[in-house]
PDB file of N, CA and C in Angstrom:
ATOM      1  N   UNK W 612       1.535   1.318  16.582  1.00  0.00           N
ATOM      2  CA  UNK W 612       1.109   1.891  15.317  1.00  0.00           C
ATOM      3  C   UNK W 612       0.919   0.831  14.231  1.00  0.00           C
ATOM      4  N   UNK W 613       1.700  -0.427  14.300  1.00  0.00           N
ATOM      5  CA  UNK W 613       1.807  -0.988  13.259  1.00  0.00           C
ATOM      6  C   UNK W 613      -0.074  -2.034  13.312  1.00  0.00           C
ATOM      7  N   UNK W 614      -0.368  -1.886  14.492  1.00  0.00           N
ATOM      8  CA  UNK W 614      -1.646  -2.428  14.808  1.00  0.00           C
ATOM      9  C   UNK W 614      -2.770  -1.848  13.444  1.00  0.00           C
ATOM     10  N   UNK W 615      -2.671  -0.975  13.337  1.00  0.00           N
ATOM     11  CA  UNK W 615      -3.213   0.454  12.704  1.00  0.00           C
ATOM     12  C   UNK W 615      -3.436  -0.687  11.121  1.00  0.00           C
ATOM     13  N   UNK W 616      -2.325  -0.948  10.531  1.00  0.00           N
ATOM     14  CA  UNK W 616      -2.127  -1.335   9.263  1.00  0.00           C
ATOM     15  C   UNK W 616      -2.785  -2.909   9.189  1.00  0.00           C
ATOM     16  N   UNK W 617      -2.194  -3.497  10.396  1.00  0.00           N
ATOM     17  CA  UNK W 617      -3.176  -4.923  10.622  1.00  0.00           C
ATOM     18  C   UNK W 617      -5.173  -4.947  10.346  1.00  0.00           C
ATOM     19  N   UNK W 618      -5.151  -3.682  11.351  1.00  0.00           N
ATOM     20  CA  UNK W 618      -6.837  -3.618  11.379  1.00  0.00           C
ATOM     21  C   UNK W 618      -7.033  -3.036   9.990  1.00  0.00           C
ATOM     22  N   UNK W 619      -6.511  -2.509   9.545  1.00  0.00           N
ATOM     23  CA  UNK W 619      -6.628  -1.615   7.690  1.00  0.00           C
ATOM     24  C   UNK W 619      -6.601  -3.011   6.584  1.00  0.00           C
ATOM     25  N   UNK W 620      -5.464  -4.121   7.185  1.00  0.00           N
ATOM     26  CA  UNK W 620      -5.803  -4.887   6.197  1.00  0.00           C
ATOM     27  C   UNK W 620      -6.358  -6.297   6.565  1.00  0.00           C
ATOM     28  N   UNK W 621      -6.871  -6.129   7.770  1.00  0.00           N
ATOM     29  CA  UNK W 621      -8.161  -7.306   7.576  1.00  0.00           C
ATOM     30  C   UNK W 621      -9.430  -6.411   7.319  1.00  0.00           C
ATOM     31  N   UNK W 622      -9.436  -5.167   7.385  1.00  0.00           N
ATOM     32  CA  UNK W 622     -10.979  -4.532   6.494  1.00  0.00           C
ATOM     33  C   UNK W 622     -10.838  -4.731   5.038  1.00  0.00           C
ATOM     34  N   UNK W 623      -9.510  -4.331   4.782  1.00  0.00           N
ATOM     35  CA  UNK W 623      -9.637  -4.880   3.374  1.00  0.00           C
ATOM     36  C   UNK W 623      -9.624  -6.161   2.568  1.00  0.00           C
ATOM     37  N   UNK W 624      -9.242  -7.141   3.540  1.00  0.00           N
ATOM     38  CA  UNK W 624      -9.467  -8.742   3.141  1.00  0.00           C
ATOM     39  C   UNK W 624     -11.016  -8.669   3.325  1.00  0.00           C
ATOM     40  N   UNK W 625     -11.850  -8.053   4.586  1.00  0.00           N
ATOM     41  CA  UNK W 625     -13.034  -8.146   4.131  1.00  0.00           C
ATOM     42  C   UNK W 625     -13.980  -7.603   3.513  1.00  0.00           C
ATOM     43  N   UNK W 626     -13.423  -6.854   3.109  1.00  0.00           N
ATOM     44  CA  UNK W 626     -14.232  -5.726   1.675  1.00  0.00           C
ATOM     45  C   UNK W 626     -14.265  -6.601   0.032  1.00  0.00           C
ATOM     46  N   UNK W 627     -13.865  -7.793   0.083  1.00  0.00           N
ATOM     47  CA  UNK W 627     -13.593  -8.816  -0.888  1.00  0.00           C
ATOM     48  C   UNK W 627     -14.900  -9.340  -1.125  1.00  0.00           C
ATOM     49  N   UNK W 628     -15.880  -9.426  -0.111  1.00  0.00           N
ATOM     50  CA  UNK W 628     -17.152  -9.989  -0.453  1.00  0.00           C
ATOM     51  C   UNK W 628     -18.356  -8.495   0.152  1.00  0.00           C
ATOM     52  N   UNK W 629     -17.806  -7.390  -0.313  1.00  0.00           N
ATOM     53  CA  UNK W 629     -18.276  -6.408   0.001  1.00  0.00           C
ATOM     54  C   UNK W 629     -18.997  -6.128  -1.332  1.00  0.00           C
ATOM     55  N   UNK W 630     -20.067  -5.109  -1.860  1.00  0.00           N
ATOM     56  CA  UNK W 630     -21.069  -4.707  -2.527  1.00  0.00           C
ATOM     57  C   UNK W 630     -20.252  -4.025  -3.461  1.00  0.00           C
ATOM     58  N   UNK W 631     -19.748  -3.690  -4.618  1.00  0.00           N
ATOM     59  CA  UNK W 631     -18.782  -2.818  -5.023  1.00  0.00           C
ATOM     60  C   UNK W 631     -19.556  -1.559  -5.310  1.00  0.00           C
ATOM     61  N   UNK W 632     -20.822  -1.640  -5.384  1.00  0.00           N
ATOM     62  CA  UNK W 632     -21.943  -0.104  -5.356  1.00  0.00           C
ATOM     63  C   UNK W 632     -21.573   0.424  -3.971  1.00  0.00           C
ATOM     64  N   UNK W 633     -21.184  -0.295  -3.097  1.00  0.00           N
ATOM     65  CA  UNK W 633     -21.069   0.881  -2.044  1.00  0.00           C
ATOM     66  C   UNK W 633     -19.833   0.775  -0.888  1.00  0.00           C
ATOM     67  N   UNK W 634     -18.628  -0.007  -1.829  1.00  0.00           N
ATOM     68  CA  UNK W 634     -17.611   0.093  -1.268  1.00  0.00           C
ATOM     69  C   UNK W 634     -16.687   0.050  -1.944  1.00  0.00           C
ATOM     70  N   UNK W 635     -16.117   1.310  -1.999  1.00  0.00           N
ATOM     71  CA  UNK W 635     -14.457   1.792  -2.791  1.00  0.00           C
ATOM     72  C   UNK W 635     -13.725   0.369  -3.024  1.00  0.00           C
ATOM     73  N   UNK W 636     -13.558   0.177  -1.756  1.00  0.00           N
ATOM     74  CA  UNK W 636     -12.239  -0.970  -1.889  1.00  0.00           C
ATOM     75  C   UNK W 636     -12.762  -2.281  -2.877  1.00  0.00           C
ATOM     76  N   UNK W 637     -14.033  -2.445  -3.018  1.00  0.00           N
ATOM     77  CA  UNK W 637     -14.714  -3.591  -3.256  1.00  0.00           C
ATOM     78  C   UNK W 637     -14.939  -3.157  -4.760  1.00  0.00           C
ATOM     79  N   UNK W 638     -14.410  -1.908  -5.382  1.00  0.00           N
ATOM     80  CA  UNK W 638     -14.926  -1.881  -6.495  1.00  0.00           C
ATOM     81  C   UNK W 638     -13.539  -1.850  -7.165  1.00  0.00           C
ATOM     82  N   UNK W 639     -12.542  -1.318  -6.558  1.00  0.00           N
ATOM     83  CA  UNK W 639     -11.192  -1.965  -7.160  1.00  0.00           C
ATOM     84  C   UNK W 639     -10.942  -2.730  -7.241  1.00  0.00           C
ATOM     85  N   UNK W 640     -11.316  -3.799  -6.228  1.00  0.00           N
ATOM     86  CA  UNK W 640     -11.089  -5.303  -6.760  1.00  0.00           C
ATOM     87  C   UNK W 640     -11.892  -5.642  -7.941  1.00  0.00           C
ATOM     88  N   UNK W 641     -12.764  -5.487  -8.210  1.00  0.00           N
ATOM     89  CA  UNK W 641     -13.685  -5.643  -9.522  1.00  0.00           C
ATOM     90  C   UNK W 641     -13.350  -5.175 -10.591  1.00  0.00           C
ATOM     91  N   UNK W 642     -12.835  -4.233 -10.358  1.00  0.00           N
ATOM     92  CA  UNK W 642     -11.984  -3.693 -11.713  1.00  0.00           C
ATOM     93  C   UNK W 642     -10.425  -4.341 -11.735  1.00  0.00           C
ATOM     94  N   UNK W 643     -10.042  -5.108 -10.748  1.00  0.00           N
ATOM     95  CA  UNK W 643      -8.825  -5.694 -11.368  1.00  0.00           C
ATOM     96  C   UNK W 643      -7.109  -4.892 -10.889  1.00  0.00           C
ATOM     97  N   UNK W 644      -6.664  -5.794 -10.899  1.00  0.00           N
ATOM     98  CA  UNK W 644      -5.032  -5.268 -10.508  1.00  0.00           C
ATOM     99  C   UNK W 644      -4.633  -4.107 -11.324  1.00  0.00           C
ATOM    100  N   UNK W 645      -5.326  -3.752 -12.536  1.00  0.00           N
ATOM    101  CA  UNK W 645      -4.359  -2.956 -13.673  1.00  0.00           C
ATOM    102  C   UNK W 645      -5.518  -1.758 -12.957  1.00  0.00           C
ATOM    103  N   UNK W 646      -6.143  -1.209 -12.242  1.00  0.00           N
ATOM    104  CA  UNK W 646      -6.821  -0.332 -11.852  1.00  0.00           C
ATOM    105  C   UNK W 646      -6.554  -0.313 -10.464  1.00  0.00           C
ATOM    106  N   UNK W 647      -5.732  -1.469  -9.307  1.00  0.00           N
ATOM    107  CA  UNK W 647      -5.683  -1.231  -8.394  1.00  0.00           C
ATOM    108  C   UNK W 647      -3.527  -0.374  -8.386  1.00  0.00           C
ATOM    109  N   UNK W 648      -3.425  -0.587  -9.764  1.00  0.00           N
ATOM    110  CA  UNK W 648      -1.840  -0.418  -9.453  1.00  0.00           C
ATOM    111  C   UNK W 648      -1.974   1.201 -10.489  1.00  0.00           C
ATOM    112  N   UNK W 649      -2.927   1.277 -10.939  1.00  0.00           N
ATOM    113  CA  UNK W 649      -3.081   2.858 -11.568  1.00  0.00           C
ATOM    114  C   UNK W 649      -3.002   3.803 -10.358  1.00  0.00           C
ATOM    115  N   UNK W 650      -4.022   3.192  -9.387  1.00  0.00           N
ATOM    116  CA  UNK W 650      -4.108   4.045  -8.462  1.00  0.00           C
ATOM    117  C   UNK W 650      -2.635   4.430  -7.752  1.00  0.00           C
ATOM    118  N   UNK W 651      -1.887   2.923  -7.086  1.00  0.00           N
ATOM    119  CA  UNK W 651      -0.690   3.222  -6.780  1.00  0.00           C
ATOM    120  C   UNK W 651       0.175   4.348  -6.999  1.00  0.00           C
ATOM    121  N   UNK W 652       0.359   3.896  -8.637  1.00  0.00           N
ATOM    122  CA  UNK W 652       0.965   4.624  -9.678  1.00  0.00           C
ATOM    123  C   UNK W 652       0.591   6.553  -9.192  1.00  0.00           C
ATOM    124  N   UNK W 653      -0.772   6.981  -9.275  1.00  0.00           N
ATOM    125  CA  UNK W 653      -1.367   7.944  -9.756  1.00  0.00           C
ATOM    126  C   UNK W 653      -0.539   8.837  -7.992  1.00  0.00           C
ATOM    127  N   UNK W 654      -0.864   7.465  -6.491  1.00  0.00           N
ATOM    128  CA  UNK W 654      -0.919   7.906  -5.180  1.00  0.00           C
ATOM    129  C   UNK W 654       0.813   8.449  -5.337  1.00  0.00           C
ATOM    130  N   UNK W 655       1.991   7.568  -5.844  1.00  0.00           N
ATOM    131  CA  UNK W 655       2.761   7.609  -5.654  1.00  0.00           C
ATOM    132  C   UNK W 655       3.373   9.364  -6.689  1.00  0.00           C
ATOM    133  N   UNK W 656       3.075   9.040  -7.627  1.00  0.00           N
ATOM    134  CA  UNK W 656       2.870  10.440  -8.129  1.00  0.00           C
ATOM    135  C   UNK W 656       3.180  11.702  -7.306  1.00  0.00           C
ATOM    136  N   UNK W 657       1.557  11.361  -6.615  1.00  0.00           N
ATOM    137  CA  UNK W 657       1.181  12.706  -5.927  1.00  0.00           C
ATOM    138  C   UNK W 657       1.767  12.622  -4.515  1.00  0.00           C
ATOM    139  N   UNK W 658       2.135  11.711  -4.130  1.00  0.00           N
ATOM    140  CA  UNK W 658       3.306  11.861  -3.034  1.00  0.00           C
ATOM    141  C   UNK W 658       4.914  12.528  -3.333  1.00  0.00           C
ATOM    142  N   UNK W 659       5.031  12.547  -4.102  1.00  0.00           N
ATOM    143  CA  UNK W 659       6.426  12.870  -5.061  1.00  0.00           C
ATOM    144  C   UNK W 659       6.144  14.640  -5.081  1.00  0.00           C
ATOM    145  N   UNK W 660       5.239  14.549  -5.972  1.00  0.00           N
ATOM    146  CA  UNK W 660       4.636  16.486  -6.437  1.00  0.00           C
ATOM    147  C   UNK W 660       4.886  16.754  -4.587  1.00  0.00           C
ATOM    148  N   UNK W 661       4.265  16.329  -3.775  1.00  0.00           N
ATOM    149  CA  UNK W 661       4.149  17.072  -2.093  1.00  0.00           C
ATOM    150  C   UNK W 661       5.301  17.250  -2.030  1.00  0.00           C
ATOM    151  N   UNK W 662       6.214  16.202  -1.730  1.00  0.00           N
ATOM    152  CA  UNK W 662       7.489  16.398  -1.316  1.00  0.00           C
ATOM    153  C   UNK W 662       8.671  17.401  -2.156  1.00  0.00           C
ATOM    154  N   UNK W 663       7.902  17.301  -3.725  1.00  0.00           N
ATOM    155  CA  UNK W 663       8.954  18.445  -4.198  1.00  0.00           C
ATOM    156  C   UNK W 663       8.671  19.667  -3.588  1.00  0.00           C
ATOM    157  N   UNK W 664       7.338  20.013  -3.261  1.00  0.00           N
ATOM    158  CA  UNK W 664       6.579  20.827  -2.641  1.00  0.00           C
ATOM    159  C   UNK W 664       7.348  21.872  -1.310  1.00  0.00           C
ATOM    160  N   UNK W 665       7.248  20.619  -0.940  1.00  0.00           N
ATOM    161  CA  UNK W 665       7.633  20.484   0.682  1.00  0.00           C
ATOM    162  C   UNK W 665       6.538  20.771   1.458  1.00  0.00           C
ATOM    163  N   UNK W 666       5.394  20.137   1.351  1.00  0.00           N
ATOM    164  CA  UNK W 666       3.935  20.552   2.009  1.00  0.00           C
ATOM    165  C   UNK W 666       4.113  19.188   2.907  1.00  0.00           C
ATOM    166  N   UNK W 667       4.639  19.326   4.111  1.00  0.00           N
ATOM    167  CA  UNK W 667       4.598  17.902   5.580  1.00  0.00           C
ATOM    168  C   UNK W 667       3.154  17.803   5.267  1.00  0.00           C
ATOM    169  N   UNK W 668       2.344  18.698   5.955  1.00  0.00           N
ATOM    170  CA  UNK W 668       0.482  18.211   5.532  1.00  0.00           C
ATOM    171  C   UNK W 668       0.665  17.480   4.474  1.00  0.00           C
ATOM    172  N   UNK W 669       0.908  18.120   2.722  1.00  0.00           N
ATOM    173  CA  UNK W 669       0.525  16.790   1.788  1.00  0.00           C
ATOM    174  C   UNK W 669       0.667  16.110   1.799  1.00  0.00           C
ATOM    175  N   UNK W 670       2.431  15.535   2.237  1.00  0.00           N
ATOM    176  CA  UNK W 670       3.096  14.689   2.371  1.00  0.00           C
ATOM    177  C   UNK W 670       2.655  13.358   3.048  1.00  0.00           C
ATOM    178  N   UNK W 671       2.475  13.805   4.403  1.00  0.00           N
ATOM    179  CA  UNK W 671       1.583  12.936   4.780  1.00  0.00           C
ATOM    180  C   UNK W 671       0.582  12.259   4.512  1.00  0.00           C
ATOM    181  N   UNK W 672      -0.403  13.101   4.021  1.00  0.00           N
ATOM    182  CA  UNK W 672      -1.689  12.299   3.466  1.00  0.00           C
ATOM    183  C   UNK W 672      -1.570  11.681   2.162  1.00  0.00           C
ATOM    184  N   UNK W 673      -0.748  12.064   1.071  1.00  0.00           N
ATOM    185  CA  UNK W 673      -0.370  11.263  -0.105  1.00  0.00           C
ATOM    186  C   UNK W 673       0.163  10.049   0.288  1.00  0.00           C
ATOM    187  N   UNK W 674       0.898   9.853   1.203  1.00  0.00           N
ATOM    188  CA  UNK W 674       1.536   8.705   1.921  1.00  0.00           C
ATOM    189  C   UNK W 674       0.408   7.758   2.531  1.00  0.00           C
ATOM    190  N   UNK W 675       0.047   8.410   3.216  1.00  0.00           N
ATOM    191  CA  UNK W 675      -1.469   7.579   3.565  1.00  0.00           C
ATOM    192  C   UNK W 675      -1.914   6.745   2.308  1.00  0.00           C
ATOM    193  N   UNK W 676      -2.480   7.416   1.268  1.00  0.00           N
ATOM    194  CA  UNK W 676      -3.354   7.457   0.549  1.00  0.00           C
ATOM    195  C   UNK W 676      -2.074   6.374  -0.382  1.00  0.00           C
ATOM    196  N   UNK W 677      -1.352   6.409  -0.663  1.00  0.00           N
ATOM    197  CA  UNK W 677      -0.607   5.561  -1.475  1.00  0.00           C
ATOM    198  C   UNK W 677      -0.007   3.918  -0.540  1.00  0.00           C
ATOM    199  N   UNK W 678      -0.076   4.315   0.656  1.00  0.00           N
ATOM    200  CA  UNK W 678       0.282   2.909   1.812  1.00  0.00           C
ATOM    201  C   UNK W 678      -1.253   2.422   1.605  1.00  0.00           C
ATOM    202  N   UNK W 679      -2.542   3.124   1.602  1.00  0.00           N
ATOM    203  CA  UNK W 679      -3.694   2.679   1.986  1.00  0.00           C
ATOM    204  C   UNK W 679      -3.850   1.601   0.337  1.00  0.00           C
ATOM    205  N   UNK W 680      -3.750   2.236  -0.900  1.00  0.00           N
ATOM    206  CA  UNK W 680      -3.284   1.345  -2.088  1.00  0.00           C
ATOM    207  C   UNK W 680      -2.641   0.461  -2.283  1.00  0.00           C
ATOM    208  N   UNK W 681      -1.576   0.380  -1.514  1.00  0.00           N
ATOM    209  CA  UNK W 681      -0.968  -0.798  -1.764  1.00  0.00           C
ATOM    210  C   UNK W 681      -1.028  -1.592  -0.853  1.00  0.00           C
ATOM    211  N   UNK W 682      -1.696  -1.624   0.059  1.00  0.00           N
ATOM    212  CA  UNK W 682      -2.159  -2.516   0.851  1.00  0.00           C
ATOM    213  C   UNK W 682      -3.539  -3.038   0.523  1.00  0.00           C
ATOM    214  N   UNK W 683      -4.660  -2.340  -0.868  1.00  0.00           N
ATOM    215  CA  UNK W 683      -5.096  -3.272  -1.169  1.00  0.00           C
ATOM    216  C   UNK W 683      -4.798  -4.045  -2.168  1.00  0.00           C
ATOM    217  N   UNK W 684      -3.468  -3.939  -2.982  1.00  0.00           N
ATOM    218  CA  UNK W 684      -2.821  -4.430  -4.192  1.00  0.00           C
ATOM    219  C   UNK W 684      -2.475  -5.506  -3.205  1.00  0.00           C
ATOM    220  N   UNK W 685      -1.770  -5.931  -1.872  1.00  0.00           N
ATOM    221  CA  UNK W 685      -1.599  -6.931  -1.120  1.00  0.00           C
ATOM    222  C   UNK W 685      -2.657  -7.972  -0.539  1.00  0.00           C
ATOM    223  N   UNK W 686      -3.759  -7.270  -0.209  1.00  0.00           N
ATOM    224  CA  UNK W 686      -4.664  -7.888  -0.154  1.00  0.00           C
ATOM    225  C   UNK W 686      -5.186  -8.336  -1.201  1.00  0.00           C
ATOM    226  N   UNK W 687      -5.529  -8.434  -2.301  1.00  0.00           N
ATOM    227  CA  UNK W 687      -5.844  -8.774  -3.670  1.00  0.00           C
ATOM    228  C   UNK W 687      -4.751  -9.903  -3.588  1.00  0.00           C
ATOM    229  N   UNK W 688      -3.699 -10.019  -2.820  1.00  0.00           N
ATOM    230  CA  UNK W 688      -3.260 -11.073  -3.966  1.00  0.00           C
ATOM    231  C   UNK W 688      -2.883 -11.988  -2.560  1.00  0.00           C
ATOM    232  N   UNK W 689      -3.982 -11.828  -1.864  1.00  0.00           N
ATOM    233  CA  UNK W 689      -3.697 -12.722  -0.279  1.00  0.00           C
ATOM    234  C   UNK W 689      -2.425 -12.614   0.444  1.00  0.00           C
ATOM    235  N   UNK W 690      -2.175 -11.235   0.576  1.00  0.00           N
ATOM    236  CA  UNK W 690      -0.859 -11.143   1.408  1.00  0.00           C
ATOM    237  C   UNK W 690      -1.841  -9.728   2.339  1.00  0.00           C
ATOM    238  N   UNK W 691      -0.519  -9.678   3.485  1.00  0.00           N
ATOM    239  CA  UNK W 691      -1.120  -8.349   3.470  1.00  0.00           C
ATOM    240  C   UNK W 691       0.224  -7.836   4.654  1.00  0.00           C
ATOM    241  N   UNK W 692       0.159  -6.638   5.903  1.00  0.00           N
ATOM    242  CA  UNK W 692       0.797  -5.916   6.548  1.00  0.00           C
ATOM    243  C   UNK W 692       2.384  -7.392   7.041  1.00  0.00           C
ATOM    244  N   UNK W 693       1.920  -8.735   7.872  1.00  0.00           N
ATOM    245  CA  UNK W 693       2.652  -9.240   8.463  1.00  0.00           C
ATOM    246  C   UNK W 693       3.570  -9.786   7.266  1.00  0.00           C
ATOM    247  N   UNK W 694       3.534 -10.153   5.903  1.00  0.00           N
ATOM    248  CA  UNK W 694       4.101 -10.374   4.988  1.00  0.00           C
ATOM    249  C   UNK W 694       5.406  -9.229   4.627  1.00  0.00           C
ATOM    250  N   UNK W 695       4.952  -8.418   4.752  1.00  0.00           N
ATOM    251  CA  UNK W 695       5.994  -6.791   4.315  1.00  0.00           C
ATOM    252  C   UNK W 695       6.691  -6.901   5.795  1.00  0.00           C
ATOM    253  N   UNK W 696       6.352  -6.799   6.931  1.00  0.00           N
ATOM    254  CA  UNK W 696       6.871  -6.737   8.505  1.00  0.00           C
ATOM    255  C   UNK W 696       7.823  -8.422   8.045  1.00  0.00           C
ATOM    256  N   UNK W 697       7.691  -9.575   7.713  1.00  0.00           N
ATOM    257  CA  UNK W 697       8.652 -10.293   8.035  1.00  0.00           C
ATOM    258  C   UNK W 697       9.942  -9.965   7.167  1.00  0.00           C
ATOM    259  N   UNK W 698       9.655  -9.531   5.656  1.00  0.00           N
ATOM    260  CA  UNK W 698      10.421  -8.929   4.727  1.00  0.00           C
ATOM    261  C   UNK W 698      11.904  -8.358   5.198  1.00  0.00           C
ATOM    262  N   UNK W 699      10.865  -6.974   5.700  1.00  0.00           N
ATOM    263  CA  UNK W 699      11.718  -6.005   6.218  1.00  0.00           C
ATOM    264  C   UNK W 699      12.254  -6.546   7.393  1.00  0.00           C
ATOM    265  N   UNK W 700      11.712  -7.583   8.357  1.00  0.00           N
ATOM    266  CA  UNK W 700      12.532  -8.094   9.431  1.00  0.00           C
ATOM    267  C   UNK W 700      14.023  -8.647   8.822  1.00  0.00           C
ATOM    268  N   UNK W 701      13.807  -9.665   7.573  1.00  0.00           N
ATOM    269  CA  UNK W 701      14.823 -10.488   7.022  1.00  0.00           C
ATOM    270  C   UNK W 701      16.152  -9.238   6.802  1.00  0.00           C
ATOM    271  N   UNK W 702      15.516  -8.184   6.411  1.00  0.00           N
ATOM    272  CA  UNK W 702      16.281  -7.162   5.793  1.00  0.00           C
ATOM    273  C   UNK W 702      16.849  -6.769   6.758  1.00  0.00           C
ATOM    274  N   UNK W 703      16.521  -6.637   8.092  1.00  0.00           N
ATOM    275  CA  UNK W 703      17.178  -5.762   9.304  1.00  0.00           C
ATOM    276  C   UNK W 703      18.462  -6.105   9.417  1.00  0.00           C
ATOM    277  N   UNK W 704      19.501  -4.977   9.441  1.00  0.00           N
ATOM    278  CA  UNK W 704      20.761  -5.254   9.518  1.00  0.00           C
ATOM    279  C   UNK W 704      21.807  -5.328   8.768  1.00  0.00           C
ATOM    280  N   UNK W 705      21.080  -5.895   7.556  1.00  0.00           N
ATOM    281  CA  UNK W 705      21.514  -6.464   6.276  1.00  0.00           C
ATOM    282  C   UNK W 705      22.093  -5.325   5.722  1.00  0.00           C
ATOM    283  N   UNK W 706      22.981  -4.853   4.801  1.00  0.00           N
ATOM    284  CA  UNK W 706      23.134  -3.618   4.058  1.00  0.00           C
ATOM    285  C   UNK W 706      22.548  -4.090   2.641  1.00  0.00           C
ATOM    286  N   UNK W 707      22.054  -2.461   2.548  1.00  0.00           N
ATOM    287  CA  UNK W 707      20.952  -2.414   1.511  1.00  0.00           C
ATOM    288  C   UNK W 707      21.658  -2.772   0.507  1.00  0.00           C
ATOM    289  N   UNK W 708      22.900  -2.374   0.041  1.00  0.00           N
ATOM    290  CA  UNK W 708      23.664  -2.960  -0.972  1.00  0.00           C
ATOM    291  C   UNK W 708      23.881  -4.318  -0.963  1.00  0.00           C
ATOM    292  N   UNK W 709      24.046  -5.217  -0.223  1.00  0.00           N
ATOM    293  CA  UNK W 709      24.020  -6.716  -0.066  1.00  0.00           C
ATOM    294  C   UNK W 709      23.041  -7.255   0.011  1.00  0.00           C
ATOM    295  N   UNK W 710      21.868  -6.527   0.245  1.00  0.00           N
ATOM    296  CA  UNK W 710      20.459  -7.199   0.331  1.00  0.00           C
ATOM    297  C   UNK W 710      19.994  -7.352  -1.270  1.00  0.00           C
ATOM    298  N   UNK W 711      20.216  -6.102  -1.683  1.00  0.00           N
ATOM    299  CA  UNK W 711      19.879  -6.183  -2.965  1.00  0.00           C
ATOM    300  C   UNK W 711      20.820  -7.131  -4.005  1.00  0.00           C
ATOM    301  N   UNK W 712      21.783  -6.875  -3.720  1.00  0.00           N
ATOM    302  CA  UNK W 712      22.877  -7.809  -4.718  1.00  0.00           C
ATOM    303  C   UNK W 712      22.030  -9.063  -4.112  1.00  0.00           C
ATOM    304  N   UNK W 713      21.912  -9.491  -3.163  1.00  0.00           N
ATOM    305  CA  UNK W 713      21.456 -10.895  -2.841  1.00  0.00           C
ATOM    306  C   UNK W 713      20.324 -11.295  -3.696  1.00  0.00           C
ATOM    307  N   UNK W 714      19.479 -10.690  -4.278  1.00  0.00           N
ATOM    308  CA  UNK W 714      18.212 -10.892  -4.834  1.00  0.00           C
ATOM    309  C   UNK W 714      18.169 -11.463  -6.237  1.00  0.00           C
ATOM    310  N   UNK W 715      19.523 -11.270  -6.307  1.00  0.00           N
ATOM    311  CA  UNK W 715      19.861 -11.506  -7.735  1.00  0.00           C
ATOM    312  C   UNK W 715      19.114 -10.590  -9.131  1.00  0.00           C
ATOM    313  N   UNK W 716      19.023  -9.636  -9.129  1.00  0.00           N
ATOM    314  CA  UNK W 716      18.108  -8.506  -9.712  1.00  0.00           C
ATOM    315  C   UNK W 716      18.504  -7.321  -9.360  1.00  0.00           C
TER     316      UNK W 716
END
């Protein structure tokens, strides 16, 4: 599955020299981080409303739709799926309370 997010974000590394008239992803980058993290903002939202919901269908697809955002907020800034996968590798094991105290933040 995690293949899934690899092929999602080398389309979106190459939607960077894409037409922004006729590609979504290519027109958020043109408009800039403060329009690619609205969206976030707006996806994460409406993932929240589902789950108060309790709609699994919404749920899901708000999730989509808010992973599919921030994976181009990652791509925008030359990172992308294997960056978050080594992260969370470092994290494995770790308790979340010590991971975080570790961060200093």
């Amino acid at each position: 599955m995690a293949d899934v997010l690899e092929r999602l974000g080398a389309t979106l590394e190459a939607r960077k020299g894409a037409d922004p008239e006729t590609s979504y992803v290519a027109s958020l980058y043109r408009k800039g981080r403060d329009a690619i993290l609205r969206k976030i903002a707006e996806e994460a939202a409406e993932t929240l409303l589902a789950a108060k919901d309790g709609d699994r269908d919404q749920i899901v697809h708000e999730t989509a739709d808010l992973w599919f955002h921030t994976l181009v907020l990652l791509a925008s800034e030359g990172l992308g799926p294997r960056d978050v996968y080594a992260e969370l590798e470092r994290r494995f094991g770790v308790s979340g309370i010590e991971e975080k105290a570790g961060r200093g933040g």
